[in-house]
XYZ file of C-alpha atoms in Angstrom:
434
model
C -22.095 -151.327 168.812
C -24.187 -153.692 171.283
C -24.425 -157.504 169.913
C -27.874 -157.572 168.404
C -26.887 -154.304 166.111
C -23.455 -155.967 165.221
C -25.168 -159.306 164.171
C -27.997 -157.050 162.233
C -25.081 -155.235 160.554
C -23.206 -158.509 159.424
C -26.274 -159.179 157.507
C -26.766 -155.875 156.141
C -23.521 -155.625 155.119
C -23.858 -158.809 152.985
C -25.848 -156.771 150.242
C -23.000 -154.636 149.582
C -20.406 -157.264 148.616
C -19.068 -157.984 145.458
C -20.273 -161.177 143.373
C -16.461 -161.919 143.205
C -16.449 -162.572 146.860
C -19.425 -164.196 147.201
C -18.320 -167.429 144.905
C -14.740 -167.433 146.004
C -12.743 -169.595 143.611
C -15.526 -170.161 140.985
C -14.057 -169.819 137.320
C -14.958 -171.199 133.970
C -12.993 -174.236 132.262
C -10.583 -173.400 129.749
C -12.481 -175.474 126.976
C -15.835 -175.997 126.328
C -17.764 -177.940 123.655
C -21.192 -176.601 123.520
C -23.482 -179.440 121.884
C -26.703 -177.630 120.644
C -28.795 -177.281 117.470
C -25.924 -175.790 115.679
C -22.702 -177.575 117.623
C -19.735 -174.918 117.786
C -16.546 -175.118 119.632
C -15.104 -172.016 121.735
C -12.284 -171.411 124.075
C -12.376 -169.240 127.460
C -9.362 -167.555 128.831
C -9.781 -167.742 133.122
C -7.932 -167.049 135.713
C -6.898 -169.957 137.993
C -7.090 -170.430 141.835
C -4.067 -172.074 142.827
C -3.636 -175.676 144.485
C -0.571 -177.235 145.864
C 0.557 -180.643 143.501
C -0.270 -183.890 144.898
C 2.287 -186.784 144.903
C -0.043 -189.948 143.767
C -0.089 -192.500 141.576
C -2.957 -192.045 138.753
C -4.434 -194.558 136.480
C -3.321 -195.478 133.239
C -2.225 -191.724 131.308
C -4.143 -193.016 128.234
C -7.573 -192.915 129.722
C -10.245 -190.781 129.374
C -12.375 -190.056 132.334
C -15.587 -189.005 131.925
C -17.531 -187.085 134.622
C -21.069 -186.120 135.621
C -20.639 -182.611 136.118
C -24.261 -181.598 136.339
C -23.949 -180.585 140.422
C -21.650 -177.661 139.313
C -24.489 -175.734 137.632
C -25.775 -175.231 141.108
C -23.403 -173.650 143.408
C -21.031 -174.619 145.699
C -22.715 -176.124 148.656
C -23.212 -179.946 149.505
C -22.905 -182.426 146.806
C -22.013 -179.279 144.433
C -19.256 -178.476 146.758
C -17.944 -182.035 146.969
C -17.920 -182.269 143.248
C -16.019 -179.197 142.708
C -13.388 -180.013 145.198
C -12.677 -183.358 144.292
C -12.507 -182.739 140.585
C -9.842 -179.875 141.560
C -7.512 -182.336 143.446
C -8.304 -185.062 140.453
C -7.494 -182.404 137.884
C -4.296 -181.340 139.156
C -2.724 -184.893 139.910
C -3.598 -185.768 136.093
C -1.700 -186.864 132.906
C -4.890 -188.135 131.658
C -7.732 -186.455 130.170
C -10.758 -185.239 132.130
C -14.262 -184.566 130.009
C -17.032 -183.020 132.208
C -20.607 -183.777 131.002
C -23.700 -181.469 131.619
C -26.992 -180.528 130.115
C -26.291 -177.221 131.507
C -23.754 -174.247 131.946
C -21.434 -175.199 134.964
C -18.730 -173.470 136.921
C -15.840 -175.089 138.165
C -13.467 -174.204 141.059
C -10.218 -175.446 139.237
C -7.325 -174.131 137.405
C -7.747 -174.249 133.566
C -6.221 -176.921 131.922
C -5.559 -178.467 128.565
C -6.533 -182.243 129.745
C -9.680 -180.748 130.714
C -12.750 -180.581 128.352
C -16.449 -179.447 129.368
C -18.964 -180.689 127.101
C -22.458 -178.666 127.670
C -25.380 -180.673 125.750
C -27.185 -177.388 125.601
C -29.881 -178.925 123.375
C -31.237 -180.734 126.141
C -31.042 -177.936 128.802
C -34.857 -178.292 129.395
C -34.672 -182.113 129.997
C -34.686 -183.078 133.564
C -31.103 -183.958 134.153
C -31.756 -187.364 135.408
C -33.484 -188.418 132.332
C -30.731 -186.937 130.549
C -28.011 -188.697 131.898
C -30.000 -192.095 131.602
C -30.624 -192.022 128.334
C -28.903 -189.294 126.345
C -25.033 -189.160 128.327
C -24.072 -192.753 126.621
C -24.163 -191.103 123.312
C -21.577 -188.340 124.206
C -19.468 -190.830 126.093
C -19.055 -192.731 122.754
C -18.538 -189.673 120.808
C -15.797 -188.676 123.048
C -14.093 -191.790 123.578
C -14.365 -192.201 127.222
C -12.830 -195.440 128.683
C -14.020 -194.929 132.481
C -17.123 -192.925 134.096
C -17.657 -191.320 136.991
C -21.643 -190.558 138.312
C -20.620 -188.107 141.128
C -24.374 -188.227 142.443
C -25.798 -191.375 142.948
C -26.945 -192.530 139.310
C -25.364 -193.774 136.230
C -26.573 -194.012 132.481
C -29.188 -197.001 132.490
C -27.450 -198.967 129.842
C -23.819 -200.169 130.935
C -21.439 -200.297 128.181
C -18.802 -202.924 127.706
C -16.278 -200.607 126.461
C -15.983 -198.594 129.739
C -15.979 -199.058 133.460
C -18.230 -196.750 136.018
C -18.063 -196.183 139.323
C -20.579 -194.233 141.221
C -20.397 -191.946 144.300
C -22.911 -192.445 146.877
C -23.877 -189.363 149.408
C -26.897 -190.841 151.052
C -30.087 -193.145 151.047
C -32.541 -190.323 151.792
C -35.039 -191.909 149.172
C -35.230 -194.867 151.548
C -34.509 -193.654 155.252
C -36.415 -190.537 154.947
C -38.083 -190.510 151.653
C -41.102 -187.886 153.077
C -38.051 -185.091 153.063
C -37.484 -185.297 149.265
C -39.639 -183.620 146.360
C -41.877 -186.087 144.683
C -39.769 -186.094 141.122
C -36.432 -186.798 143.319
C -38.195 -189.497 145.167
C -39.591 -191.179 142.006
C -36.337 -191.010 140.007
C -34.481 -192.514 143.024
C -36.706 -195.228 143.337
C -36.529 -195.777 139.491
C -32.822 -195.617 138.953
C -30.681 -196.098 141.832
C -30.975 -199.870 142.229
C -29.920 -200.103 138.430
C -26.904 -197.620 138.778
C -25.807 -199.887 141.894
C -25.912 -203.091 139.661
C -24.272 -201.348 136.866
C -21.555 -200.022 138.881
C -18.071 -201.458 138.960
C -17.103 -199.565 142.070
C -18.887 -197.324 144.402
C -17.698 -194.621 146.798
C -19.442 -194.009 150.073
C -18.943 -190.911 151.839
C -18.886 -192.382 154.981
C -19.272 -195.897 156.837
C -22.958 -194.664 157.751
C -23.874 -194.437 154.148
C -21.502 -197.782 153.499
C -23.883 -199.388 155.959
C -26.784 -198.082 154.541
C -26.236 -198.974 151.014
C -25.492 -202.818 152.108
C -28.237 -202.903 154.427
C -30.672 -202.139 151.822
C -29.220 -203.390 148.983
C -27.557 -206.728 150.265
C -26.120 -207.498 147.279
C -23.606 -204.715 147.311
C -21.810 -206.513 149.902
C -20.195 -208.519 147.041
C -19.186 -205.428 145.235
C -16.318 -203.103 145.375
C -17.798 -200.516 148.088
C -14.996 -197.678 149.202
C -15.289 -195.075 151.924
C -13.481 -192.010 151.099
C -14.235 -188.889 153.474
C -14.822 -185.715 151.839
C -12.494 -182.588 153.016
C -12.536 -179.261 154.602
C -13.146 -175.941 152.395
C -13.591 -172.970 154.808
C -9.757 -172.532 155.753
C -9.390 -169.246 155.652
C -6.576 -166.839 157.304
C -7.921 -164.119 159.656
C -6.512 -160.948 160.720
C -8.682 -161.239 163.804
C -7.535 -164.867 165.047
C -9.424 -164.252 168.496
C -13.023 -162.399 167.340
C -15.177 -161.491 169.901
C -18.154 -163.967 170.097
C -21.694 -162.587 169.799
C -24.768 -163.870 171.196
C -26.077 -166.121 168.572
C -26.406 -169.635 167.433
C -25.742 -170.522 163.533
C -26.918 -173.277 161.288
C -25.850 -173.675 157.967
C -27.997 -175.563 155.350
C -30.468 -175.187 152.583
C -34.170 -174.735 154.132
C -35.423 -178.082 153.999
C -37.773 -180.582 155.938
C -34.339 -182.914 156.442
C -32.546 -180.232 158.267
C -35.056 -180.197 160.931
C -35.275 -176.412 161.237
C -38.624 -176.082 162.564
C -38.016 -178.287 165.576
C -34.638 -176.145 165.753
C -36.985 -172.805 166.089
C -39.273 -174.270 168.272
C -36.099 -175.483 170.766
C -34.899 -171.650 170.290
C -38.312 -170.380 171.315
C -37.630 -171.914 174.999
C -34.148 -170.926 174.779
C -35.313 -167.263 173.817
C -37.303 -166.826 177.583
C -33.911 -167.829 179.381
C -31.607 -165.717 176.957
C -33.050 -162.473 175.940
C -30.268 -161.403 173.843
C -29.501 -164.563 172.133
C -30.393 -164.771 168.086
C -30.593 -167.771 165.755
C -28.739 -167.354 162.265
C -30.102 -169.856 159.587
C -27.918 -169.277 156.409
C -28.804 -171.257 153.366
C -30.817 -171.014 150.525
C -34.445 -171.537 150.395
C -35.369 -175.201 149.741
C -38.715 -176.585 149.799
C -41.679 -176.704 152.322
C -40.007 -173.521 153.805
C -42.865 -171.824 154.444
C -44.085 -173.565 157.641
C -40.753 -172.496 159.120
C -41.161 -168.952 158.040
C -44.855 -168.906 159.349
C -43.919 -170.503 162.823
C -41.243 -167.636 163.061
C -43.991 -165.139 162.400
C -46.751 -166.116 164.560
C -44.426 -166.748 167.759
C -43.211 -163.195 167.098
C -39.688 -164.476 166.749
C -38.833 -162.488 163.531
C -36.706 -160.035 165.421
C -34.781 -163.450 166.984
C -34.707 -165.954 164.107
C -32.819 -164.197 160.845
C -32.279 -165.839 157.763
C -29.234 -164.019 155.566
C -30.216 -166.536 152.639
C -27.240 -167.790 150.601
C -23.822 -166.838 151.856
C -20.252 -166.822 150.543
C -17.396 -169.265 151.860
C -15.884 -165.895 153.094
C -19.131 -165.353 155.098
C -19.784 -168.257 156.313
C -16.291 -168.720 158.132
C -16.905 -165.227 159.552
C -20.543 -166.088 160.505
C -18.640 -169.416 162.406
C -16.092 -167.752 163.807
C -18.185 -165.218 165.828
C -20.755 -167.891 166.922
C -21.450 -169.053 170.175
C -22.081 -172.316 168.872
C -22.851 -174.185 165.612
C -26.231 -176.252 165.753
C -26.831 -179.064 163.297
C -29.820 -180.756 164.091
C -30.382 -182.676 160.815
C -32.890 -185.705 160.456
C -30.576 -187.748 158.410
C -27.231 -187.052 156.618
C -24.738 -188.626 154.752
C -21.842 -186.975 156.221
C -22.282 -183.227 157.540
C -19.477 -180.839 155.627
C -20.498 -177.773 158.242
C -18.939 -179.842 160.893
C -15.603 -179.700 159.181
C -15.937 -176.085 158.418
C -16.463 -174.942 161.782
C -13.336 -176.785 162.949
C -11.171 -174.112 164.491
C -13.882 -171.547 164.571
C -16.815 -172.702 167.089
C -18.190 -175.560 168.975
C -20.828 -177.496 167.350
C -24.088 -179.501 168.601
C -25.537 -182.072 166.160
C -28.089 -184.580 166.093
C -27.539 -187.947 167.624
C -27.555 -189.714 164.568
C -25.172 -192.524 163.037
C -22.995 -190.419 161.154
C -22.259 -187.926 163.798
C -21.560 -190.558 165.982
C -19.019 -191.843 163.235
C -17.538 -188.379 163.316
C -17.402 -187.475 166.814
C -14.051 -189.687 168.023
C -12.445 -187.368 165.313
C -14.118 -184.066 166.724
C -13.118 -182.661 170.295
C -16.098 -180.403 171.283
C -18.828 -181.479 169.250
C -21.921 -182.419 171.312
C -24.527 -184.912 170.411
C -28.058 -184.165 171.251
C -31.685 -185.534 170.286
C -33.576 -183.088 168.244
C -36.479 -185.270 167.396
C -38.674 -185.728 170.509
C -39.128 -182.549 172.827
C -37.938 -178.870 172.312
C -37.861 -178.177 175.728
C -35.349 -180.550 176.880
C -33.605 -180.088 173.792
C -33.362 -176.340 174.684
C -32.096 -177.311 178.407
C -29.307 -179.206 176.859
C -28.290 -176.642 174.664
C -28.148 -174.288 177.597
C -26.107 -176.661 179.340
C -23.497 -176.298 176.695
C -23.783 -172.571 176.492
C -22.793 -172.623 180.106
C -19.964 -174.640 180.417
C -16.628 -172.457 181.311
C -14.569 -174.867 179.462
C -16.315 -174.472 176.138
C -13.991 -174.507 172.932
C -13.947 -174.530 168.992
C -14.065 -177.730 167.675
C -11.038 -179.423 167.066
C -9.623 -182.381 165.225
C -8.397 -185.315 167.703
C -4.881 -186.606 167.124
C -4.026 -186.863 163.408
C -7.625 -186.830 162.592
C -7.247 -183.786 160.479
C -5.232 -185.541 157.860
C -8.193 -187.941 157.058
C -10.284 -184.857 156.157
C -8.621 -183.133 153.484
C -9.448 -182.677 149.629
C -5.835 -183.806 148.777
C -6.195 -187.308 150.697
C -9.930 -187.677 149.136
C -8.337 -187.094 145.662
C -5.264 -189.223 146.188
C -7.838 -192.383 147.564
C -10.241 -191.922 144.529
C -7.574 -192.104 142.202
C -6.269 -195.280 143.738
C -10.200 -196.733 143.684
C -10.321 -195.658 140.206
C -6.747 -197.256 139.165
C -7.912 -200.608 141.401
C -11.207 -200.866 139.505
C -8.714 -200.511 136.167
C -6.200 -202.861 137.563
C -9.068 -205.292 137.910
C -9.836 -204.705 134.062
C -6.396 -205.315 133.096
C -6.265 -201.445 132.092
C -4.711 -199.634 135.132
C -1.048 -199.619 136.355
C 0.288 -203.311 136.517
C -2.386 -204.507 134.075
C -1.768 -205.371 130.802
């Protein structure tokens, strides 16, 4: 079987894989409370994904920690991945209680536990999630006697209660730095509510120094607040029977098909590459976002349909396999708050990424990461990619020195718990407090 046929075969195989394999580790939580027009409680028995125990000091074991779990209704990529993995790490350390709130059904990749409750406010499922969080959630926090609330994606309830502390995670500042890449309603909600969330927060977690810098630059009052940088971890660490897979002649990119990912520029770059490499293909994996039609139209209009392939959403195992066989991971984003695919590509393939601030931050930690300008001239970008592909010493991404220890979900969970505790100690409710 030749290489182009093998690539098509990889994509065709996806349709035959079971749904269980497609979302590895996705399970339901053990206890759910459904708030509907006729409220009812029910219990669901589940299988659990195993995690090694974490030795870490935790906040006051009497606390009830509320969590914005809405991202877990949207699969396990990007922010949903972050929230699922962080919760798994937090829950497995805990003597305290977690209550996960959402206005829609969620699926959570962590073991069943008696100290975890999911509250599904199903009567408000048709309300935009942001408005539900702003103006409904506080009532649920009161009902469940939550002492500490973690906003997992930029926002907090509109009104701050003196009865609890609030921490929010900021993933990026796309609404200010690249607003044209957001859907209109997301942009409006961010412009309306983001600054208020920062004002309500007792502490802010940023997922990179670049994001922290952007936050303080655009909201100078945050320089006086508690802002902690906590890197996310790496998820796609699967043992392979074939530890040295045969590399196939394709470039791979992973992420939703949306303007911020800059895939149209990448396809224009690939068009120049294709003239020099007749067997080379480009695989763009990820769910279709918004404004993807111009990307598909360009591929069709320039006769690239058999060279630029869109396998759609893929499972963790499939992503790991595609990376392990790719010549190069390409990450041409215009803006990112972090960039999880770079971590996932470690030990699988080399990577070429945009020369943007967050990737410059990560480069000292990652060997065989090449930074390119993916904004100006597709022809020059193609020439640079050819130079990388022709390197005789091209090897997969590797962590530099001890950097690997910075990018684990265990480390992220430990640092997050320590930050929660710092907030509670300041309020006299955590370890060492009264």
